[in-house]
Coordinates of C-alpha atoms in Angstrom, one line a residue:
M821 CA 95.8 88.4 133.3
T822 CA 96.8 91.7 131.8
K823 CA 98.4 92.1 128.4
K824 CA 101.8 93.0 129.9
N825 CA 101.8 89.9 132.2
F826 CA 100.8 87.7 129.3
L827 CA 103.7 89.0 127.1
L828 CA 106.1 88.6 130.0
W829 CA 105.1 84.9 130.5
V830 CA 105.5 84.3 126.8
L831 CA 109.0 85.8 126.9
I832 CA 110.0 83.7 129.9
S833 CA 108.7 80.5 128.3
T834 CA 110.6 81.2 125.2
V835 CA 113.9 81.7 127.1
I836 CA 113.3 78.4 129.0
F837 CA 112.6 76.5 125.8
I838 CA 115.7 77.9 124.1
N839 CA 117.9 76.9 127.1
L840 CA 116.5 73.4 127.3
F841 CA 116.3 72.4 123.6
A842 CA 118.0 74.9 121.4
S843 CA 121.3 75.5 123.1
P844 CA 122.9 72.1 122.3
V845 CA 122.3 72.6 118.6
W846 CA 122.5 76.4 118.2
A847 CA 126.0 76.3 117.0
Q848 CA 125.0 74.2 114.0
L849 CA 122.8 76.9 112.6
P850 CA 124.0 77.4 109.0
L851 CA 124.0 80.6 107.1
L852 CA 122.2 81.1 103.8
P853 CA 124.5 80.0 100.9
K854 CA 126.4 82.7 99.2
L855 CA 125.2 82.5 95.6
N856 CA 127.3 83.0 92.6
L857 CA 124.9 83.4 89.7
E858 CA 127.2 84.5 86.9
T859 CA 126.1 81.7 84.7
L860 CA 122.5 82.9 85.1
K861 CA 123.0 86.5 84.1
L862 CA 121.7 87.7 80.8
D863 CA 123.9 90.5 79.5
S864 CA 125.6 91.5 76.4
D865 CA 129.2 90.5 77.4
S866 CA 131.2 88.4 75.0
T867 CA 130.8 84.6 75.3
D868 CA 134.6 84.3 75.2
T869 CA 135.0 86.0 78.6
A870 CA 136.4 83.7 81.3
I871 CA 134.2 83.7 84.4
S872 CA 133.9 81.4 87.5
A873 CA 130.9 79.9 89.3
C874 CA 130.2 77.5 92.1
V875 CA 129.5 73.8 91.9
Y876 CA 126.8 72.9 94.4
L877 CA 126.2 69.7 96.4
D878 CA 123.1 69.7 98.7
G879 CA 122.8 73.4 98.2
R880 CA 126.3 74.2 99.4
C881 CA 129.1 75.6 97.3
V882 CA 131.8 72.8 97.2
F883 CA 134.3 74.4 94.8
K884 CA 134.5 76.8 91.9
L885 CA 135.1 76.2 88.2
S886 CA 136.5 78.7 85.6
D887 CA 135.7 78.6 81.9
Q888 CA 134.5 80.6 79.0
K889 CA 131.0 82.0 79.6
A890 CA 129.5 79.9 76.7
D891 CA 130.7 76.6 78.2
L892 CA 130.7 77.2 81.9
G893 CA 127.0 76.5 82.5
Q894 CA 127.0 73.1 80.7
R895 CA 130.2 72.1 82.5
I896 CA 128.8 73.0 85.9
K897 CA 125.6 71.1 85.2
Y898 CA 127.5 68.0 84.1
T899 CA 129.7 68.1 87.3
E900 CA 126.7 68.6 89.6
E901 CA 124.9 65.6 88.0
K902 CA 128.0 63.4 88.5
L903 CA 128.2 64.5 92.1
A904 CA 124.5 63.8 92.7
D905 CA 125.0 60.2 91.3
I906 CA 128.0 59.6 93.5
K907 CA 126.1 60.9 96.5
S908 CA 123.2 58.5 95.8
V909 CA 125.6 55.6 95.6
Y910 CA 127.5 56.6 98.7
L911 CA 124.4 57.0 100.8
K912 CA 123.0 53.6 99.8
S913 CA 126.3 51.8 100.8
N914 CA 126.6 51.8 104.6
H915 CA 130.2 50.7 105.0
A916 CA 131.7 51.6 101.7
R917 CA 135.0 53.4 101.8
L918 CA 135.1 56.8 100.0
N919 CA 138.2 58.0 98.2
V920 CA 138.6 61.0 95.9
S921 CA 141.8 61.1 93.9
A922 CA 143.4 63.5 91.4
Q923 CA 145.7 62.1 88.7
G924 CA 147.6 63.7 85.8
D925 CA 150.4 66.2 85.1
Q926 CA 150.9 69.9 85.4
N927 CA 148.7 70.6 82.3
K928 CA 145.8 68.3 83.0
Q929 CA 144.3 66.7 86.0
S930 CA 141.4 64.1 86.3
L931 CA 139.3 63.8 89.4
D932 CA 137.8 60.3 90.2
V933 CA 135.7 59.3 93.1
A934 CA 135.9 55.7 94.4
V935 CA 132.9 54.4 96.4
G936 CA 134.0 50.9 97.5
D937 CA 135.0 49.1 94.4
K938 CA 133.2 51.5 92.1
K939 CA 135.2 54.3 90.5
I940 CA 133.4 57.2 88.9
P941 CA 135.1 60.1 87.0
V942 CA 133.9 63.5 88.0
L943 CA 135.7 66.2 85.9
T944 CA 138.9 67.2 84.2
L945 CA 140.9 70.3 85.1
D946 CA 143.3 72.2 82.9
S947 CA 145.3 75.4 83.3
S948 CA 142.3 77.7 83.0
D949 CA 140.9 76.3 86.3
V950 CA 144.0 77.4 88.3
A951 CA 143.1 79.9 90.9
V952 CA 144.7 83.3 91.0
G953 CA 148.1 83.1 92.9
D954 CA 151.0 80.7 93.1
V955 CA 148.9 77.5 93.4
N956 CA 149.7 75.1 90.5
L957 CA 147.3 72.8 88.8
E958 CA 148.2 69.7 90.9
S959 CA 147.6 71.6 94.2
Q960 CA 144.4 73.0 92.9
A961 CA 143.1 69.6 91.9
Q962 CA 144.0 68.1 95.3
Q963 CA 142.1 71.0 97.0
I964 CA 139.1 70.3 94.9
A965 CA 139.3 66.6 95.7
D966 CA 139.5 67.2 99.4
R967 CA 136.5 69.5 99.2
I968 CA 134.5 66.9 97.3
E969 CA 135.3 64.2 99.8
T970 CA 134.4 66.5 102.7
G971 CA 131.2 67.5 101.0
L972 CA 130.1 63.8 100.4
E973 CA 131.0 62.9 104.0
K974 CA 129.0 65.8 105.3
A975 CA 126.0 64.9 103.1
K976 CA 126.0 61.4 104.6
L977 CA 126.4 62.8 108.1
E978 CA 123.5 65.2 107.7
R979 CA 121.2 62.4 106.9
Q980 CA 121.7 60.5 110.1
P981 CA 118.7 60.3 112.5
I982 CA 120.5 62.1 115.3
F983 CA 121.4 65.1 113.1
L984 CA 117.9 65.2 111.6
L985 CA 116.4 65.2 115.2
K986 CA 118.6 68.1 116.2
Q987 CA 117.7 70.1 113.1
A988 CA 114.0 69.4 113.7
K989 CA 114.4 70.9 117.3
L990 CA 116.2 73.9 115.8
S991 CA 113.4 74.3 113.2
A992 CA 110.8 74.2 116.0
V993 CA 112.7 77.0 117.9
V994 CA 113.0 79.1 114.7
L995 CA 109.3 78.6 114.0
L996 CA 108.3 79.5 117.6
L997 CA 110.4 82.6 117.5
M998 CA 108.8 83.6 114.2
V999 CA 105.3 83.2 115.7
L1000 CA 106.2 85.1 118.8
I1001 CA 107.9 88.0 117.0
N1002 CA 105.0 88.2 114.5
F1003 CA 102.5 88.2 117.4
V1004 CA 104.2 91.2 119.0
L1005 CA 104.5 93.0 115.7
L1006 CA 100.9 92.2 114.9
R1007 CA 99.7 93.8 118.2
W1008 CA 101.9 96.8 117.6
S1009 CA 100.5 97.1 114.0
K1010 CA 97.0 97.0 115.3
R1011 CA 97.8 99.7 117.9
L1012 CA 99.3 101.9 115.1
T1013 CA 96.2 101.4 113.0
K1014 CA 94.0 102.2 115.9
D1015 CA 95.9 105.3 116.8
K1016 CA 96.4 106.5 113.2
V1017 CA 95.2 110.0 112.8
T1018 CA 92.8 110.4 109.9
L1019 CA 93.3 113.6 107.8
S1020 CA 90.4 115.9 108.3
L1021 CA 89.7 119.1 106.4
D1022 CA 87.2 120.1 109.0
A1023 CA 89.8 120.7 111.7
E1024 CA 89.5 123.8 113.8
S1025 CA 92.8 125.4 112.8
L1026 CA 95.3 125.2 110.0
S1027 CA 98.1 124.2 112.3
S1028 CA 96.1 121.2 113.6
Q1029 CA 95.4 120.1 110.0
L1030 CA 99.1 120.2 109.2
E1031 CA 100.0 118.4 112.4
Q1032 CA 97.5 115.7 111.5
R1033 CA 99.0 115.3 108.1
K1034 CA 102.5 115.0 109.5
T1035 CA 101.4 112.4 112.1
F1036 CA 99.4 110.5 109.6
N1037 CA 102.4 110.1 107.2
L1038 CA 104.8 109.1 110.0
K1039 CA 102.3 106.5 111.3
E1040 CA 101.9 105.2 107.8
V1041 CA 105.6 104.7 107.5
Q1042 CA 105.8 102.9 110.8
H1043 CA 102.8 100.7 109.7
R1044 CA 104.4 99.8 106.4
L1045 CA 107.8 99.1 108.1
L1046 CA 106.1 96.7 110.5
Q1047 CA 104.4 94.9 107.5
L1048 CA 107.7 94.6 105.7
T1049 CA 109.3 93.3 108.9
Q1050 CA 106.6 90.7 109.3
I1051 CA 107.0 89.5 105.7
T1052 CA 110.8 89.4 106.0
I1053 CA 110.5 87.3 109.2
W1054 CA 108.2 84.8 107.6
V1055 CA 110.1 84.5 104.3
G1056 CA 113.5 84.5 106.0
G1057 CA 112.4 82.1 108.6
M1058 CA 111.0 79.6 106.1
L1059 CA 114.2 79.9 104.0
L1060 CA 116.2 79.3 107.1
I1061 CA 114.2 76.2 108.0
L1062 CA 114.7 74.9 104.5
G1063 CA 118.4 75.4 104.8
L1064 CA 118.6 73.3 108.0
F1065 CA 117.9 70.0 106.1
P1066 CA 120.1 68.6 103.3
D1067 CA 117.1 67.5 101.2
T1068 CA 115.5 70.9 101.2
R1069 CA 118.6 73.1 101.0
L1070 CA 118.6 73.0 97.2
T1071 CA 115.0 74.2 97.3
Q1072 CA 116.1 77.1 99.4
L1073 CA 118.8 77.9 96.9
W1074 CA 116.4 77.8 94.0
I1075 CA 113.9 80.1 95.8
V1076 CA 116.6 82.6 96.6
T1077 CA 117.8 82.5 93.0
I1078 CA 114.4 82.9 91.5
L1079 CA 113.4 85.7 94.0
R1080 CA 116.7 87.5 93.7
I1081 CA 115.5 90.2 91.2
P1082 CA 111.8 90.4 92.4
L1083 CA 112.9 90.9 96.0
R1084 CA 115.3 93.7 95.0
L1085 CA 112.5 95.4 93.0
I1086 CA 110.1 95.1 96.0
V1087 CA 112.7 96.6 98.3
V1088 CA 113.2 99.5 95.8
V1089 CA 109.4 100.1 95.6
W1090 CA 109.1 100.0 99.4
I1091 CA 111.9 102.4 99.9
C1092 CA 110.4 104.7 97.3
Y1093 CA 107.0 104.6 99.1
V1094 CA 108.7 105.3 102.5
L1095 CA 110.6 108.2 101.0
I1096 CA 107.4 109.6 99.5
R1097 CA 105.6 109.4 102.8
L1098 CA 108.5 111.0 104.7
S1099 CA 108.6 113.8 102.1
F1100 CA 104.9 114.3 102.7
A1101 CA 105.6 114.6 106.4
A1102 CA 108.4 117.0 105.8
I1103 CA 106.2 119.2 103.6
A1104 CA 103.6 119.2 106.4
R1105 CA 106.3 120.1 108.9
I1106 CA 107.6 123.0 106.7
N1107 CA 104.1 124.3 106.3
T1108 CA 103.6 124.1 110.0
V1109 CA 106.7 126.2 110.6
I1110 CA 105.7 128.7 108.0
T1111 CA 102.2 129.1 109.4
G1112 CA 103.5 129.1 112.9
K1113 CA 105.8 132.1 112.0
A1114 CA 102.8 133.8 110.4
F1115 CA 100.8 133.4 113.6
T1116 CA 103.8 134.7 115.6
D1117 CA 104.3 137.7 113.4
N1118 CA 100.6 138.6 113.3
Y1119 CA 99.7 137.4 116.9
V1120 CA 96.1 136.5 115.9
L1121 CA 95.2 136.1 112.2
S1122 CA 91.9 137.5 111.1
P1123 CA 89.3 135.0 110.0
D1124 CA 89.7 135.9 106.3
T1125 CA 93.5 135.8 106.4
N1126 CA 93.4 132.4 108.2
H1127 CA 91.0 131.0 105.6
R1128 CA 93.2 132.3 102.8
L1129 CA 96.3 130.9 104.3
Q1130 CA 94.6 127.6 104.7
V1131 CA 93.5 127.5 101.1
R1132 CA 97.0 128.4 99.8
V1133 CA 98.7 125.9 102.1
N1134 CA 96.4 123.1 100.8
T1135 CA 97.2 124.1 97.2
F1136 CA 100.9 124.3 97.6
S1137 CA 100.9 121.0 99.6
R1138 CA 99.1 119.2 96.7
L1139 CA 101.5 120.7 94.2
F1140 CA 104.7 119.8 96.1
R1141 CA 103.4 116.3 97.0
G1142 CA 102.8 115.7 93.3
I1143 CA 106.3 116.9 92.4
V1144 CA 108.0 114.8 95.1
T1145 CA 106.0 111.7 94.1
C1146 CA 107.1 112.1 90.5
F1147 CA 110.8 112.7 91.6
W1148 CA 111.1 109.6 93.8
A1149 CA 109.1 107.4 91.4
G1150 CA 111.4 108.4 88.5
I1151 CA 114.5 107.5 90.6
A1152 CA 112.9 104.2 91.6
L1153 CA 112.2 103.5 87.9
F1154 CA 115.8 104.0 86.8
I1155 CA 117.1 101.9 89.7
S1156 CA 114.6 99.1 88.8
L1157 CA 115.8 99.2 85.2
T1158 CA 119.4 98.9 86.4
I1159 CA 118.5 95.9 88.6
I1160 CA 116.8 94.2 85.7
G1161 CA 120.0 94.6 83.7
L1162 CA 119.2 97.4 81.3
N1163 CA 121.8 100.1 80.6
I1164 CA 120.1 103.4 81.4
A1165 CA 122.8 105.6 79.9
P1166 CA 121.3 105.3 76.3
L1167 CA 117.8 105.8 77.8
L1168 CA 118.9 109.0 79.5
A1169 CA 120.5 110.3 76.3
G1170 CA 117.5 109.3 74.3
A1171 CA 115.2 111.0 76.8
G1172 CA 117.1 114.2 76.4
V1173 CA 116.6 114.2 72.6
L1174 CA 113.0 113.2 72.9
G1175 CA 112.4 115.9 75.5
L1176 CA 113.8 118.5 73.1
A1177 CA 111.5 117.2 70.3
F1178 CA 108.6 117.0 72.7
S1179 CA 109.0 120.6 73.8
F1180 CA 108.5 121.8 70.1
A1181 CA 105.5 119.5 69.6
S1182 CA 103.7 120.3 72.9
Q1183 CA 103.7 124.1 73.1
N1184 CA 100.2 124.0 74.7
L1185 CA 101.5 121.8 77.5
I1186 CA 104.3 124.3 78.2
K1187 CA 101.8 127.1 78.2
D1188 CA 99.6 125.2 80.6
T1189 CA 102.5 124.6 82.9
I1190 CA 103.7 128.2 82.9
N1191 CA 100.2 129.6 83.3
G1192 CA 99.5 127.1 86.1
L1193 CA 102.6 128.2 88.0
L1194 CA 101.6 131.8 87.7
I1195 CA 98.1 131.1 88.9
I1196 CA 99.5 129.4 92.0
L1197 CA 102.2 132.0 92.7
E1198 CA 99.9 135.0 92.1
D1199 CA 97.2 133.4 94.2
Q1200 CA 94.6 134.0 91.5
Y1201 CA 92.6 131.1 93.1
A1202 CA 93.4 127.9 95.0
V1203 CA 91.8 124.6 95.9
G1204 CA 88.6 125.3 97.9
D1205 CA 87.8 128.6 96.1
V1206 CA 84.6 129.2 94.2
V1207 CA 85.5 130.8 90.9
T1208 CA 84.0 131.7 87.5
I1209 CA 86.3 131.1 84.6
G1210 CA 84.9 132.3 81.3
E1211 CA 81.4 130.9 81.1
V1212 CA 81.7 128.2 83.7
G1213 CA 82.0 128.3 87.4
G1214 CA 82.2 126.1 90.5
L1215 CA 84.3 124.9 93.4
V1216 CA 88.0 124.3 92.6
E1217 CA 88.6 120.6 93.5
N1218 CA 92.0 120.2 91.8
L1219 CA 94.7 122.5 90.7
N1220 CA 98.0 121.6 89.3
L1221 CA 100.5 122.9 86.7
R1222 CA 98.5 121.3 83.9
I1223 CA 94.7 121.7 84.6
T1224 CA 92.1 123.2 86.8
Q1225 CA 89.1 121.1 87.7
L1226 CA 85.8 122.7 88.9
R1227 CA 82.7 121.1 90.3
D1228 CA 79.6 123.1 89.3
G1229 CA 76.2 123.3 91.0
E1230 CA 74.9 120.3 89.1
G1231 CA 77.8 118.1 90.2
R1232 CA 79.6 118.1 86.9
L1233 CA 83.4 118.0 87.0
I1234 CA 84.7 120.6 84.5
T1235 CA 88.3 120.4 83.4
I1236 CA 90.0 123.5 82.1
P1237 CA 93.5 123.7 80.7
N1238 CA 95.5 126.4 82.5
S1239 CA 96.4 128.0 79.2
S1240 CA 92.7 128.8 78.6
V1241 CA 92.3 130.7 81.9
N1242 CA 92.3 134.3 81.0
I1243 CA 89.7 136.1 83.1
V1244 CA 88.9 134.7 86.6
A1245 CA 86.2 135.8 89.0
N1246 CA 87.1 134.6 92.5
H1247 CA 84.1 134.6 94.8
S1248 CA 85.9 133.5 98.0
N1249 CA 89.2 135.4 98.2
G1250 CA 89.4 137.2 101.5
W1251 CA 85.7 137.9 101.9
S1252 CA 82.4 137.6 100.0
R1253 CA 79.4 139.7 99.5
S1254 CA 75.7 138.8 99.4
D1255 CA 74.1 141.1 96.9
L1256 CA 70.3 141.0 97.3
K1257 CA 67.7 142.7 95.2
I1258 CA 64.3 142.7 96.9
H1259 CA 61.3 143.2 94.7
V1260 CA 58.3 145.0 96.5
A1261 CA 54.9 145.6 95.0
Y1262 CA 54.1 149.1 93.7
Q1263 CA 51.1 149.3 96.1
A1264 CA 53.4 149.1 99.2
D1265 CA 54.8 152.1 101.0
V1266 CA 58.5 152.6 100.0
D1267 CA 59.7 154.0 103.3
R1268 CA 57.9 151.4 105.3
A1269 CA 59.3 148.6 103.1
I1270 CA 62.9 150.0 103.5
A1271 CA 62.5 150.2 107.3
L1272 CA 61.2 146.7 107.5
I1273 CA 64.1 145.3 105.4
E1274 CA 66.6 147.3 107.6
Q1275 CA 64.9 145.8 110.7
V1276 CA 65.2 142.2 109.5
A1277 CA 68.8 142.7 108.4
T1278 CA 69.8 144.3 111.8
Q1279 CA 68.1 141.4 113.7
M1280 CA 70.0 138.9 111.5
Y1281 CA 73.3 140.7 112.1
Q1282 CA 72.7 140.6 115.9
D1283 CA 71.7 136.9 115.9
C1284 CA 74.3 134.6 117.4
E1285 CA 73.8 132.0 114.7
C1286 CA 74.6 134.4 111.8
R1287 CA 76.9 136.9 113.5
D1288 CA 80.0 134.8 113.0
N1289 CA 79.5 134.7 109.2
I1290 CA 78.6 138.4 108.8
L1291 CA 81.7 140.7 108.9
E1292 CA 80.1 144.1 108.9
P1293 CA 76.6 145.6 109.5
P1294 CA 74.3 145.2 106.6
E1295 CA 74.1 148.1 104.2
V1296 CA 70.7 149.0 102.6
L1297 CA 71.4 151.0 99.4
G1298 CA 67.8 152.0 98.8
V1299 CA 65.6 151.8 95.7
E1300 CA 67.7 150.4 92.9
D1301 CA 65.3 150.1 90.0
F1302 CA 61.7 150.0 88.9
A1303 CA 60.9 146.6 87.4
E1304 CA 57.8 145.0 85.8
R1305 CA 56.8 143.4 89.1
G1306 CA 57.6 146.3 91.4
F1307 CA 60.3 148.5 92.7
V1308 CA 63.6 147.0 93.7
I1309 CA 65.4 147.6 97.0
R1310 CA 69.1 146.6 97.1
I1311 CA 71.0 145.4 100.2
W1312 CA 74.5 144.2 100.8
F1313 CA 75.9 141.7 103.4
K1314 CA 79.7 141.4 103.8
T1315 CA 80.3 137.7 104.8
E1316 CA 83.0 135.2 105.3
P1317 CA 84.2 133.4 102.2
L1318 CA 81.7 131.0 100.7
K1319 CA 79.0 132.1 103.3
Q1320 CA 77.2 134.6 101.0
W1321 CA 74.7 132.0 99.8
D1322 CA 73.8 130.8 103.2
I1323 CA 73.3 134.3 104.4
S1324 CA 71.1 135.1 101.4
R1325 CA 68.9 132.1 101.9
E1326 CA 68.4 132.9 105.6
F1327 CA 67.6 136.5 104.9
R1328 CA 65.0 135.7 102.3
R1329 CA 63.3 133.3 104.7
R1330 CA 63.2 135.8 107.5
L1331 CA 62.1 138.7 105.2
K1332 CA 59.2 136.6 103.8
N1333 CA 57.9 135.9 107.3
A1334 CA 58.3 139.6 108.2
F1335 CA 56.4 140.8 105.1
E1336 CA 53.5 138.4 105.8
A1337 CA 53.4 139.6 109.5
A1338 CA 53.3 143.3 108.4
D1339 CA 50.8 142.8 105.5
M1340 CA 53.4 144.0 103.1
P1341 CA 52.4 142.9 99.6
L1342 CA 54.9 140.9 97.6
P1343 CA 55.0 141.4 93.8
I1344 CA 53.4 138.9 91.5
P1345 CA 53.7 138.7 87.7
Q1346 CA 51.2 141.1 86.1
Q1347 CA 50.4 142.7 82.8
Q1348 CA 48.3 145.8 82.1
I1349 CA 46.5 146.0 78.6
W1350 CA 45.5 149.4 77.3
L1351 CA 42.3 149.4 75.2
S1352 CA 42.3 153.1 74.3
R1353 CA 41.9 152.5 70.5
F1354 CA 39.0 150.2 71.1
N1355 CA 37.3 152.7 73.5
S1356 CA 37.6 155.6 71.0
L1357 CA 36.0 153.6 68.2
Q1358 CA 33.0 152.9 70.5
D1359 CA 32.7 156.6 71.4
E1360 CA 32.6 157.5 67.6
K1361 CA 29.7 155.1 67.0

């Protein structure tokens, strides 16, 4: 059976199951309770402020009470405890008659619940509990009494075996749908993970690298969206199942209340992550358009121009990705502080004052930022270049507005503040040169040695393996110097960026073999001692 047929059979089975078992009870599916958590908020409002909040019975809002903020929480707690005691008595009595009555005058009303012969007072209402509008206190008390009676009767009805069996069937349907939907989403997520393009710096062209980055970020957003959907389905489904039964509905309410702020923070963080990834994809797309225009205007870019463009795009991409990340993270931070309940207006005002003071105290940081911006805009060097800054040199691994990080030949990571960058030697901007000084013994024939060096260099230039890295024919400059070990012949190779060391090593290897085949002597360390003074003394004797 193929995957498509299997999914089709699963879908058909689900439809049949829903039609047989779920349809009779589908209309009884309750919604999540609408919470009113004013009494649980921690803010700086005055305790004399009049607010309203719900009184819950079996996790459902029965009616609302209004009072001063300082007293409302205790009043609601007392009323809910009374209703819980009345519900317990009412559920234990099978045939007891339930009656909720309101007694009093226009200024004060008392609500009592009678279960059989037992009469229990619930709460007392005054003018502050009157709802907004033309409803007087007596009508308001009667409405609350009717709602209490309806709520108690519904609580008893929901505990009947027939109702519980229907809710159990509905829970099974919800659970089955959760499993099936998550199964489909899981397979989709695995396919996205399998098809996700890994960013590779060894791609053949710059455009392919940028396309890979854009695709990778879009796939990452889809993958995280599927993960969030799976979590939402499981959490929402479990809360929905808890809300189907009266004994677990209060647990559902408490879970929603406790997770109210954490869930909002998680949503903010997730949205921030998605916006960052989408911004990365947009940056890659913009770079693709820019490089595509460069290819269109120049038809075919030269190898050195293509390499330089690739290095600059990588540097600017890193810079803009860092800026975008800080921007969205800062917005997410302020939104999170607002969700927690902090007033961010004083924080913003304080941040402005601190920023002004910080600018005076951190002049070196400002210098680093300005100099880093000039380094990037003037293309002094970029990520991937080999440079020498002052007395240190190496491969540029990281470049931002604050620092430059180099990796030297011994593997050490050297961090240099951008304000300290004064003189830079870039060994890989546009093209490179292999400058070789060949020492030859004094006993060798100079013209023969130069001819042999030219022959080896020409053969290397014509070799297919080295031809792609050598831009121009080698140039033998001639005898450069007379050293202690022998005379020096100088030769230049113009190479692709960062290929000068590979060409130098290969040329030395080939030249050594050619010298040995032609019996050309290589210089060795030597010293010559003159004993003229000693010989003259011997002659005098």
